Coordinates of C-alpha atoms and ligand atoms in Angstrom, one line a residue:
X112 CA 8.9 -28.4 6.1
X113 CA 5.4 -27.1 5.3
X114 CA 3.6 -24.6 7.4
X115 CA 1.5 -26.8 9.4
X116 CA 4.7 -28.6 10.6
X117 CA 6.7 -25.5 11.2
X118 CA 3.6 -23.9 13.1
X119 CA 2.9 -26.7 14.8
X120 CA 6.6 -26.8 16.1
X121 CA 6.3 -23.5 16.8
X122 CA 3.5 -23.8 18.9
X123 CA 4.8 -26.8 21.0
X124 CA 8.5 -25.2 21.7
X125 CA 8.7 -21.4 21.0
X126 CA 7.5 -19.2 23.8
X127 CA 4.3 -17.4 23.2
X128 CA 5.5 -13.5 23.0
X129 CA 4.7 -12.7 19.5
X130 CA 1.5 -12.5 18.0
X131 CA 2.4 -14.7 14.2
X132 CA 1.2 -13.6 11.4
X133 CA 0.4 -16.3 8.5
X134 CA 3.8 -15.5 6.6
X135 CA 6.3 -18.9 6.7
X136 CA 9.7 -17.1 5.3
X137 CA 11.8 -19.8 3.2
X138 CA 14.4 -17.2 1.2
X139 CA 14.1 -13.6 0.0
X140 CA 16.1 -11.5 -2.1
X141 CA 15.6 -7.6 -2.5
X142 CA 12.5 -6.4 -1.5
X143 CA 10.7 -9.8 -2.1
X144 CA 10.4 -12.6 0.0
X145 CA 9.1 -16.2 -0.6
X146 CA 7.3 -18.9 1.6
X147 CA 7.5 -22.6 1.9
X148 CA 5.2 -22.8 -1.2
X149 CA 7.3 -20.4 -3.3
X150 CA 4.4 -17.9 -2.9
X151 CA 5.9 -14.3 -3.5
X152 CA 5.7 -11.1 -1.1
X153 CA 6.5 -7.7 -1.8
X154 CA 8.0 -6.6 1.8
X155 CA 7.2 -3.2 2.8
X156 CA 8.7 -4.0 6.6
X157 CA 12.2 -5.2 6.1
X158 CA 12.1 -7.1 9.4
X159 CA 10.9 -4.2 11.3
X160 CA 13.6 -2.1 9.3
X161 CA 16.7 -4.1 9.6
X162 CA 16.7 -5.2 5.2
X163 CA 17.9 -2.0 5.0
X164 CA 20.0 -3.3 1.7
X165 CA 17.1 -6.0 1.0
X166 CA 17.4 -9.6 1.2
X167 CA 20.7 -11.0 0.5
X168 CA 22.4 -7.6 -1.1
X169 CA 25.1 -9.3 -3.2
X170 CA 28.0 -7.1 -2.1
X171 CA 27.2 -7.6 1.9
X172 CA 26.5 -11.7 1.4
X173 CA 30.5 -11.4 -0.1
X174 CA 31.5 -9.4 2.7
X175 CA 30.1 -11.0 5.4
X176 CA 31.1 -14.9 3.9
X177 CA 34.6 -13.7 3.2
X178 CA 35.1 -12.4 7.2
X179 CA 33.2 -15.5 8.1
X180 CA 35.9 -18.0 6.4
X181 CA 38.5 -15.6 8.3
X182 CA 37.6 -14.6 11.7
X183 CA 34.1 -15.1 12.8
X184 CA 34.5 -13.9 16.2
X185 CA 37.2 -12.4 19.2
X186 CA 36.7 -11.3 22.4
X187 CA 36.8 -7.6 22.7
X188 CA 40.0 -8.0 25.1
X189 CA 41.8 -7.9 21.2
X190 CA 41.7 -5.6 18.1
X191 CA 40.7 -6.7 14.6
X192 CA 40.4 -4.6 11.9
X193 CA 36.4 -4.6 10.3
X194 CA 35.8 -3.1 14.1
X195 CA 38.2 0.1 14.0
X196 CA 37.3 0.3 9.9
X197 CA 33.6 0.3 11.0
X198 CA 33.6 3.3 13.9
X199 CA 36.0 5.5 11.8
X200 CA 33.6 5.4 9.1
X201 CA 31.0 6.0 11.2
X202 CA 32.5 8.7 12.4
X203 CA 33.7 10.1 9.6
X204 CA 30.1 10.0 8.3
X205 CA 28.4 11.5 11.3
X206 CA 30.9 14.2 12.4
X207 CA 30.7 12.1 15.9
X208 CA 34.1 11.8 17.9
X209 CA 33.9 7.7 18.7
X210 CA 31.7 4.7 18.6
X211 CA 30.8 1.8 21.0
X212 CA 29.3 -1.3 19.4
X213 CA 26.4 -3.6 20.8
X214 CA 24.4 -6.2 19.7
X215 CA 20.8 -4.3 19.3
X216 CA 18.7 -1.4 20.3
X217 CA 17.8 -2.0 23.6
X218 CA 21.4 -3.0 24.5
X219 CA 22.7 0.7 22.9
X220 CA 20.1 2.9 24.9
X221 CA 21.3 1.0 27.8
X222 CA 24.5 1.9 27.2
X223 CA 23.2 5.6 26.6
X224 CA 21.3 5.4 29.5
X225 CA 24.5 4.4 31.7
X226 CA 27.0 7.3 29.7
X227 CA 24.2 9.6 31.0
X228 CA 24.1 8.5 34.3
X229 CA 28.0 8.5 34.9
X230 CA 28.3 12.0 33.2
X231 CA 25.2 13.1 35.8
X232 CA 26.4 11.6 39.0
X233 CA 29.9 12.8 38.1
X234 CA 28.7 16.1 38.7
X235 CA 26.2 16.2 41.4
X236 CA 24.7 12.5 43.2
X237 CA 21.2 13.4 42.6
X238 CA 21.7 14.8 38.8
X239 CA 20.4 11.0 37.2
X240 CA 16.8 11.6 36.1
X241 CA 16.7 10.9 32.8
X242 CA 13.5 12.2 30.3
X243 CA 11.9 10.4 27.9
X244 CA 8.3 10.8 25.8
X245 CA 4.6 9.2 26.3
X246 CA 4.4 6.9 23.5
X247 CA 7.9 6.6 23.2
X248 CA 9.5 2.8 22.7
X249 CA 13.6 2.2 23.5
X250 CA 13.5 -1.2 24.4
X251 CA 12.8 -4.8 26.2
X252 CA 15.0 -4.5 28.9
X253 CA 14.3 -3.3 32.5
X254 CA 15.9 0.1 32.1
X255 CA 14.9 0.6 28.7
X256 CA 11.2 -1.1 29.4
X257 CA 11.5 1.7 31.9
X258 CA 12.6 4.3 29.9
X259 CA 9.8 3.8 27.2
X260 CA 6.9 5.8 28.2
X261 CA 3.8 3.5 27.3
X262 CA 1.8 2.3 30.4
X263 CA 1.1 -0.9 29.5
X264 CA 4.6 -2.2 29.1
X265 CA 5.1 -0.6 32.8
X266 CA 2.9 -4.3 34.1
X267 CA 4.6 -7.0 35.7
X268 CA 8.1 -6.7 35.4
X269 CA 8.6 -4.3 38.7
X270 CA 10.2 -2.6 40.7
X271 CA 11.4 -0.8 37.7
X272 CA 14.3 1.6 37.7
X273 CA 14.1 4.8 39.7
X274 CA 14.9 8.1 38.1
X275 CA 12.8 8.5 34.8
X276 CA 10.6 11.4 33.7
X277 CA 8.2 11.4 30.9
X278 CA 6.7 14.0 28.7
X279 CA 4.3 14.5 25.7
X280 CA 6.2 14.5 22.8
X281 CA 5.2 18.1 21.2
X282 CA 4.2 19.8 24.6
X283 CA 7.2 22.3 25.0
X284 CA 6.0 23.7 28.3
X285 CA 6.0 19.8 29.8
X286 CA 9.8 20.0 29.0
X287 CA 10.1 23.0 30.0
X288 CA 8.3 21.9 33.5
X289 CA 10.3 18.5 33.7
X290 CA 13.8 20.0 33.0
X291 CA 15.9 20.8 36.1
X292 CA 19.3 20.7 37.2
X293 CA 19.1 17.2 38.0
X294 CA 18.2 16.1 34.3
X295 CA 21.4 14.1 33.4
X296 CA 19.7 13.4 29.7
X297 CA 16.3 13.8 27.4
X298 CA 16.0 11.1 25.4
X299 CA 14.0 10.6 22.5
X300 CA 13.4 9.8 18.9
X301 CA 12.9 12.3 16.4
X302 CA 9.7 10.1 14.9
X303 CA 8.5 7.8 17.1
X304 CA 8.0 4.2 15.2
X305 CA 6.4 1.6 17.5
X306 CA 4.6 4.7 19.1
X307 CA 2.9 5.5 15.8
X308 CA 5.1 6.8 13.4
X309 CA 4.5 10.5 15.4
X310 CA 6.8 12.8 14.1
X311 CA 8.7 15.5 16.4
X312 CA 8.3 18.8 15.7
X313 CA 11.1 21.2 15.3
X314 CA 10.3 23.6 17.7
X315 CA 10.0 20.7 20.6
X316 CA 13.1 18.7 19.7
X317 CA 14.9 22.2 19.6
X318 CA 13.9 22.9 22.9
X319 CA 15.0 19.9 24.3
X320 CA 18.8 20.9 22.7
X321 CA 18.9 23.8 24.3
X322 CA 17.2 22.8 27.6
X323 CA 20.0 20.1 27.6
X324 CA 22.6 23.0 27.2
X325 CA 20.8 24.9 30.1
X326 CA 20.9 22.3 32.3
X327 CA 24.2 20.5 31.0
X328 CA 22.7 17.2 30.3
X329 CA 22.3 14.9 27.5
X330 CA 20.4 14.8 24.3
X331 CA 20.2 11.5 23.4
X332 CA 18.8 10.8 20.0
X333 CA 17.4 7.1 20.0
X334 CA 17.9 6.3 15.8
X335 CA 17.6 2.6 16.2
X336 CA 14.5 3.0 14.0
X337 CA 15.0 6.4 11.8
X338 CA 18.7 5.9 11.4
X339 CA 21.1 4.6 8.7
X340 CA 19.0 6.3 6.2
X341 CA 15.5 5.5 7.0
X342 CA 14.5 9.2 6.4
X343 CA 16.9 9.9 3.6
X344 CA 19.0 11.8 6.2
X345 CA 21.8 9.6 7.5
X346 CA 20.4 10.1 10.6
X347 CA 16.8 11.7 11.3
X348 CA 18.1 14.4 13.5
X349 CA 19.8 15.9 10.9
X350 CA 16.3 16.9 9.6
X351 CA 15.9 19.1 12.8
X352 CA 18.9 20.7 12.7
X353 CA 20.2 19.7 16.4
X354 CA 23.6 17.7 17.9
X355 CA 22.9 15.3 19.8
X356 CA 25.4 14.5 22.5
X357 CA 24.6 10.7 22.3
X358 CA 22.7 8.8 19.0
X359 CA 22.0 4.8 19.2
X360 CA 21.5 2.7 16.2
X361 CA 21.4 -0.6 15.5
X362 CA 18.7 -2.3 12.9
X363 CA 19.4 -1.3 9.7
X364 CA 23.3 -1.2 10.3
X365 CA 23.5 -4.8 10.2
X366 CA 21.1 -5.0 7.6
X367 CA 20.0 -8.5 9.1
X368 CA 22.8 -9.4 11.6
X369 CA 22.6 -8.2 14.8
X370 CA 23.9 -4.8 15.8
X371 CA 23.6 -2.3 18.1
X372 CA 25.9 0.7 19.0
X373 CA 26.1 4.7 20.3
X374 CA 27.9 7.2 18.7
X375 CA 29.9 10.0 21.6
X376 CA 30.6 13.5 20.5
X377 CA 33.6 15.7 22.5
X378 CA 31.5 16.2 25.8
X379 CA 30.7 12.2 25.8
X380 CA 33.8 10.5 24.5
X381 CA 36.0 10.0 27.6
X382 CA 32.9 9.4 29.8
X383 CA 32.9 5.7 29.8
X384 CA 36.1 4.1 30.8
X385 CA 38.2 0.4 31.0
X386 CA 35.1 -2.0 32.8
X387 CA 32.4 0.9 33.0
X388 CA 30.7 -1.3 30.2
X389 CA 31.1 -4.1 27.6
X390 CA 29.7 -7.2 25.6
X391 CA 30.4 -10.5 24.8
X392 CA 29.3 -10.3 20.9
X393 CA 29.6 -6.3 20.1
X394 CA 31.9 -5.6 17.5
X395 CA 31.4 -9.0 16.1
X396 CA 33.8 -9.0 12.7
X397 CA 31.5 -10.4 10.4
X398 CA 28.8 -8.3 11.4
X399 CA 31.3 -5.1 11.4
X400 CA 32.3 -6.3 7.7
X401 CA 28.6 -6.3 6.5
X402 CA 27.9 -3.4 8.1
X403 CA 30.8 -1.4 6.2
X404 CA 29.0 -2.5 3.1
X405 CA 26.0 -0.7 4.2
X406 CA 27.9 2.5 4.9
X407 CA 29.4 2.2 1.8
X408 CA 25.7 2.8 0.1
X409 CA 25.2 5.3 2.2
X410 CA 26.0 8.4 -0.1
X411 CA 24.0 11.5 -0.5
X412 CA 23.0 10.2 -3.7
X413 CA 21.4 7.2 -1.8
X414 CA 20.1 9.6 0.6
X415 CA 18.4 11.4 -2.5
X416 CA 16.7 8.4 -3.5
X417 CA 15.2 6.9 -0.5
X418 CA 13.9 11.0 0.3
X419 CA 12.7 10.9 -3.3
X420 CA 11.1 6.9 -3.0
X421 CA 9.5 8.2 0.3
X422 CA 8.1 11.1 -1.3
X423 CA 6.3 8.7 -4.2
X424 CA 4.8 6.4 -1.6
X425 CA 3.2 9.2 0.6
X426 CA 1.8 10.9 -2.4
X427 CA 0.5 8.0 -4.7
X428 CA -0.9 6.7 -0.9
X429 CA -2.7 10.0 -0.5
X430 CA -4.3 9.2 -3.8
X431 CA -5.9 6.3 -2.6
X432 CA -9.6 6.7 -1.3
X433 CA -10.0 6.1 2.3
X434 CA -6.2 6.3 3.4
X435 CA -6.1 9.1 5.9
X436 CA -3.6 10.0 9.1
X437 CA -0.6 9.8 6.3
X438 CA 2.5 10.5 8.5
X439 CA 6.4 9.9 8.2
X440 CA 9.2 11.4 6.3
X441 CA 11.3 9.2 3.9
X442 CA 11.1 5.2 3.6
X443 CA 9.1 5.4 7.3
X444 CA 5.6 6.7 7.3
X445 CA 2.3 5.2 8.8
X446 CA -1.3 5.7 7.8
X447 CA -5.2 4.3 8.5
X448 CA -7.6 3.8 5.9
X449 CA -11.1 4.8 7.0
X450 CA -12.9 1.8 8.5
X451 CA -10.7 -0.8 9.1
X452 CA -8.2 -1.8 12.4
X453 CA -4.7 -1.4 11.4
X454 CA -4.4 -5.6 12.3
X455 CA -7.3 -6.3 9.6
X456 CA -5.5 -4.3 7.0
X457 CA -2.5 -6.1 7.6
X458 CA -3.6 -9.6 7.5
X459 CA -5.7 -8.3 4.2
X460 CA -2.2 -7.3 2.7
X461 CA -0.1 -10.3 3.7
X462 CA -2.8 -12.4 2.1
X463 CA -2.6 -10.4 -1.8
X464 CA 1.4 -10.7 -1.4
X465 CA 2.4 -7.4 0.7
X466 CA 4.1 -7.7 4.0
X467 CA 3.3 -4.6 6.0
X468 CA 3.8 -3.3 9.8
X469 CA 1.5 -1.7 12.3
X470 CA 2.3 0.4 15.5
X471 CA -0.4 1.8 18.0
X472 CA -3.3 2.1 16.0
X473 CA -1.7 2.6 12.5
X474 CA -0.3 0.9 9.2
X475 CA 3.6 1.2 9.3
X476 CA 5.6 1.1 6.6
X477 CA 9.6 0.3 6.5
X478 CA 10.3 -0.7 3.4
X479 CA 13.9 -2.1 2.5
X480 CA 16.0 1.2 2.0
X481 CA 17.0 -0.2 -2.0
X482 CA 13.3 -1.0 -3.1
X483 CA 12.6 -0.2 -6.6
X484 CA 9.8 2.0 -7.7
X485 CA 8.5 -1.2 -9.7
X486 CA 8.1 -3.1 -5.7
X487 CA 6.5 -0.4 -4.7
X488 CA 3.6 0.4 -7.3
X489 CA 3.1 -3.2 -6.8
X490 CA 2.8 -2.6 -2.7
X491 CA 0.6 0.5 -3.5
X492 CA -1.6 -1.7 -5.9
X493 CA -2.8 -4.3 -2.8
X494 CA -3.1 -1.5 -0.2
X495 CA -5.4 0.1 -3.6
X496 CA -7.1 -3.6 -3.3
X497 CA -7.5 -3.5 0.2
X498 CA -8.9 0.0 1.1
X499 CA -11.3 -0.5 -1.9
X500 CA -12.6 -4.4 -0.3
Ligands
LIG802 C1 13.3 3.4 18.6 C2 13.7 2.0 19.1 N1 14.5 1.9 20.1 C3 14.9 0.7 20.6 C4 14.4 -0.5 20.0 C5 14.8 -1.8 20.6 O1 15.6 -2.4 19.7 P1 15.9 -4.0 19.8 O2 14.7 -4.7 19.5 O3 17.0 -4.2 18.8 O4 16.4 -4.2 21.2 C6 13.5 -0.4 19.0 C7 12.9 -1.6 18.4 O5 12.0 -1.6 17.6 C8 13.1 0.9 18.5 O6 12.3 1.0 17.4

């Protein structure tokens, strides 16, 4: 089909929630992806960083075609072997005690959200407020809608949930303030992504560790952005030196198939038990057996290299005249250049071949986790293009 068929289908039969941009995928393969007319883009989102292998990584297209010709699906009421393969590695890579698997990221911070809940209540019936950060973003759901502290997702969709507290991410005395003994968790990611790319600092993602030991609740890390990698850390937390009692994922573990999960340390592991919580699709087998081949990459010598690729984008960008509010760490980082709307920039890129993101009022960039240093001097060349235009 050509675009103007596809768009025009599009527009007759797909709901109106996304705002298109011009880009008609047809196949893609590493960090490059190709329209209808065989035009080439260098992709510095990866789906909203799900690529995390690229496009069509040889070694997960085997795995996940092999478990497809085998056992494409079975109800969680059985055992199957990519499932119990996946969470011990997992596990074994994280230092957490046992995993639950989902189907994305909303669907694992409502899980989160739940554990929380039942740990709280367990303890004292009004110990359920759970607190999460201004700008913060956890999902589409009600709870999660709820739980994400923007304003102007909180339209429409009422009532929402009861029970949620938010606070400045940064503002340590706001925590402080908001933390009681009826906190059952803080929530939060360590750089917030579709609130900016605003990264935590240490001292406020400390605090809210030991404000969750203070007040026995939970720290729940939401890594369904900055995890698998994304910062060269396995997960981001791990660059703040905390333990979470809870971390979600999903995104880049499926590296293009849809998964979600939480990972439960000691104090979490027994908390859910038989018919607290389940899914139709989590655990999926093919989706398990890809996902194994991401953990496979996922050695400290792959960690090395995304923290070193990260570190060449944010310089070589900082080079660029007119680039300014640089942030990030690793393969996730966000910036302005002086001038233009973070939209017009965008649309500017995706036109000279470069596929990039924004979030509230910035660039974003996620590029796929394996992108070569030759993908990204070419990225770096159109943004050059673009701030100079
Ligand atoms: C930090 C964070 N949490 C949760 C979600 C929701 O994930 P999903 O769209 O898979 O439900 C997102 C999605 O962008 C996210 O960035």
């Amino acid at each position: 089909m050509n675009k103007e068929d596809i768009k025009k289908l599009d527009q007759e039969y797909i709901v109106h929630t996304y705002g298109r941009s011009e880009l008609y995928a047809d196949h893609a393969k590493g960090a490059l992806v190709y329209d209808v007319d065989g035009k080439e883009y260098v992709d510095f989102g990866s789906g909203i960083g799900v690529a995390s292998l690229g496009y069509c990584n040889d070694d997960w297209l085997a795995a996940v075609t092999e478990q497809a010709g085998k056992l494409q699906h079975i109800s969680n009421l059985y055992y199957h072997e990519p499932m119990v393969l996946l969470a011990k590695a997992l596990c074994e890579r994280s230092g957490f005690k046992k995993a639950f698997f989902c189907n994305s990221g909303a669907e694992a911070n409502e899980c989160a959200i739940k554990v929380a809940r039942k740990y709280g209540s367990s303890k004292s019936p009004s110990k359920t407020k759970v607190i999460t950060l201004e700008d913060s973003f956890h999902g589409r759901t009600i709870q999660t809608l709820t739980a994400t502290g923007q304003d102007d997702m909180h339209k429409f969709f009422g009532p929402f949930s009861q029970g949620f507290a938010y606070v400045k991410g940064g503002d340590v005395e706001a925590l402080k303030a908001a933390a009681d003994d009826d906190t059952c968790a803080i929530m939060m990611e360590v750089i917030q992504g579709e609130g900016g790319v605003n990264v935590m600092d240490e001292e406020f993602v400390k605090c809210a560790a030991a404000l969750c030991a203070e007040h026995d609740a939970l720290l729940i890390i939401d890594e369904v952005q900055t995890g698998i990698g994304r910062t060269g850390k396995f997960f981001a937390f791990e660059n703040y030196g905390v333990e979470p009692d809870l971390v979600t994922f999903a995104k880049g573990i499926g590296a293009g198939l849809p998964m979600g999960g939480v990972l439960f340390n000691d104090k979490t592991q027994e908390v859910l038990q038989p018919g607290d919580h389940g899914t139709t699709f989590g655990a999926n087998p093919v989706v398990c057996a890809g996902a194994l081949k991401v953990l496979e990459k996922m050695t400290d010598e792959f960690m090395a290299e995304i923290k070193e690729k990260g570190d060449y984008l944010m310089e070589e960008l900082s080079k660029i005249p007119g680039v300014k509010d640089l942030s990030g760490i690793g393969l996730m980082m966000g910036f302005n250049i002086e001038g233009k709307e973070p939209a017009d920039v965008a649309n500017a890129c995706l036109e000279k071949g470069l596929v990039v993101l924004t979030a509230h009022g910035k660039v974003r960039l996620l590029p796929p986790l394996v992108i070569t240093k030759e993908d990204i001097d070419r990225g770096l060349a159109v943004i050059k293009e673009v701030a100079e235009a």
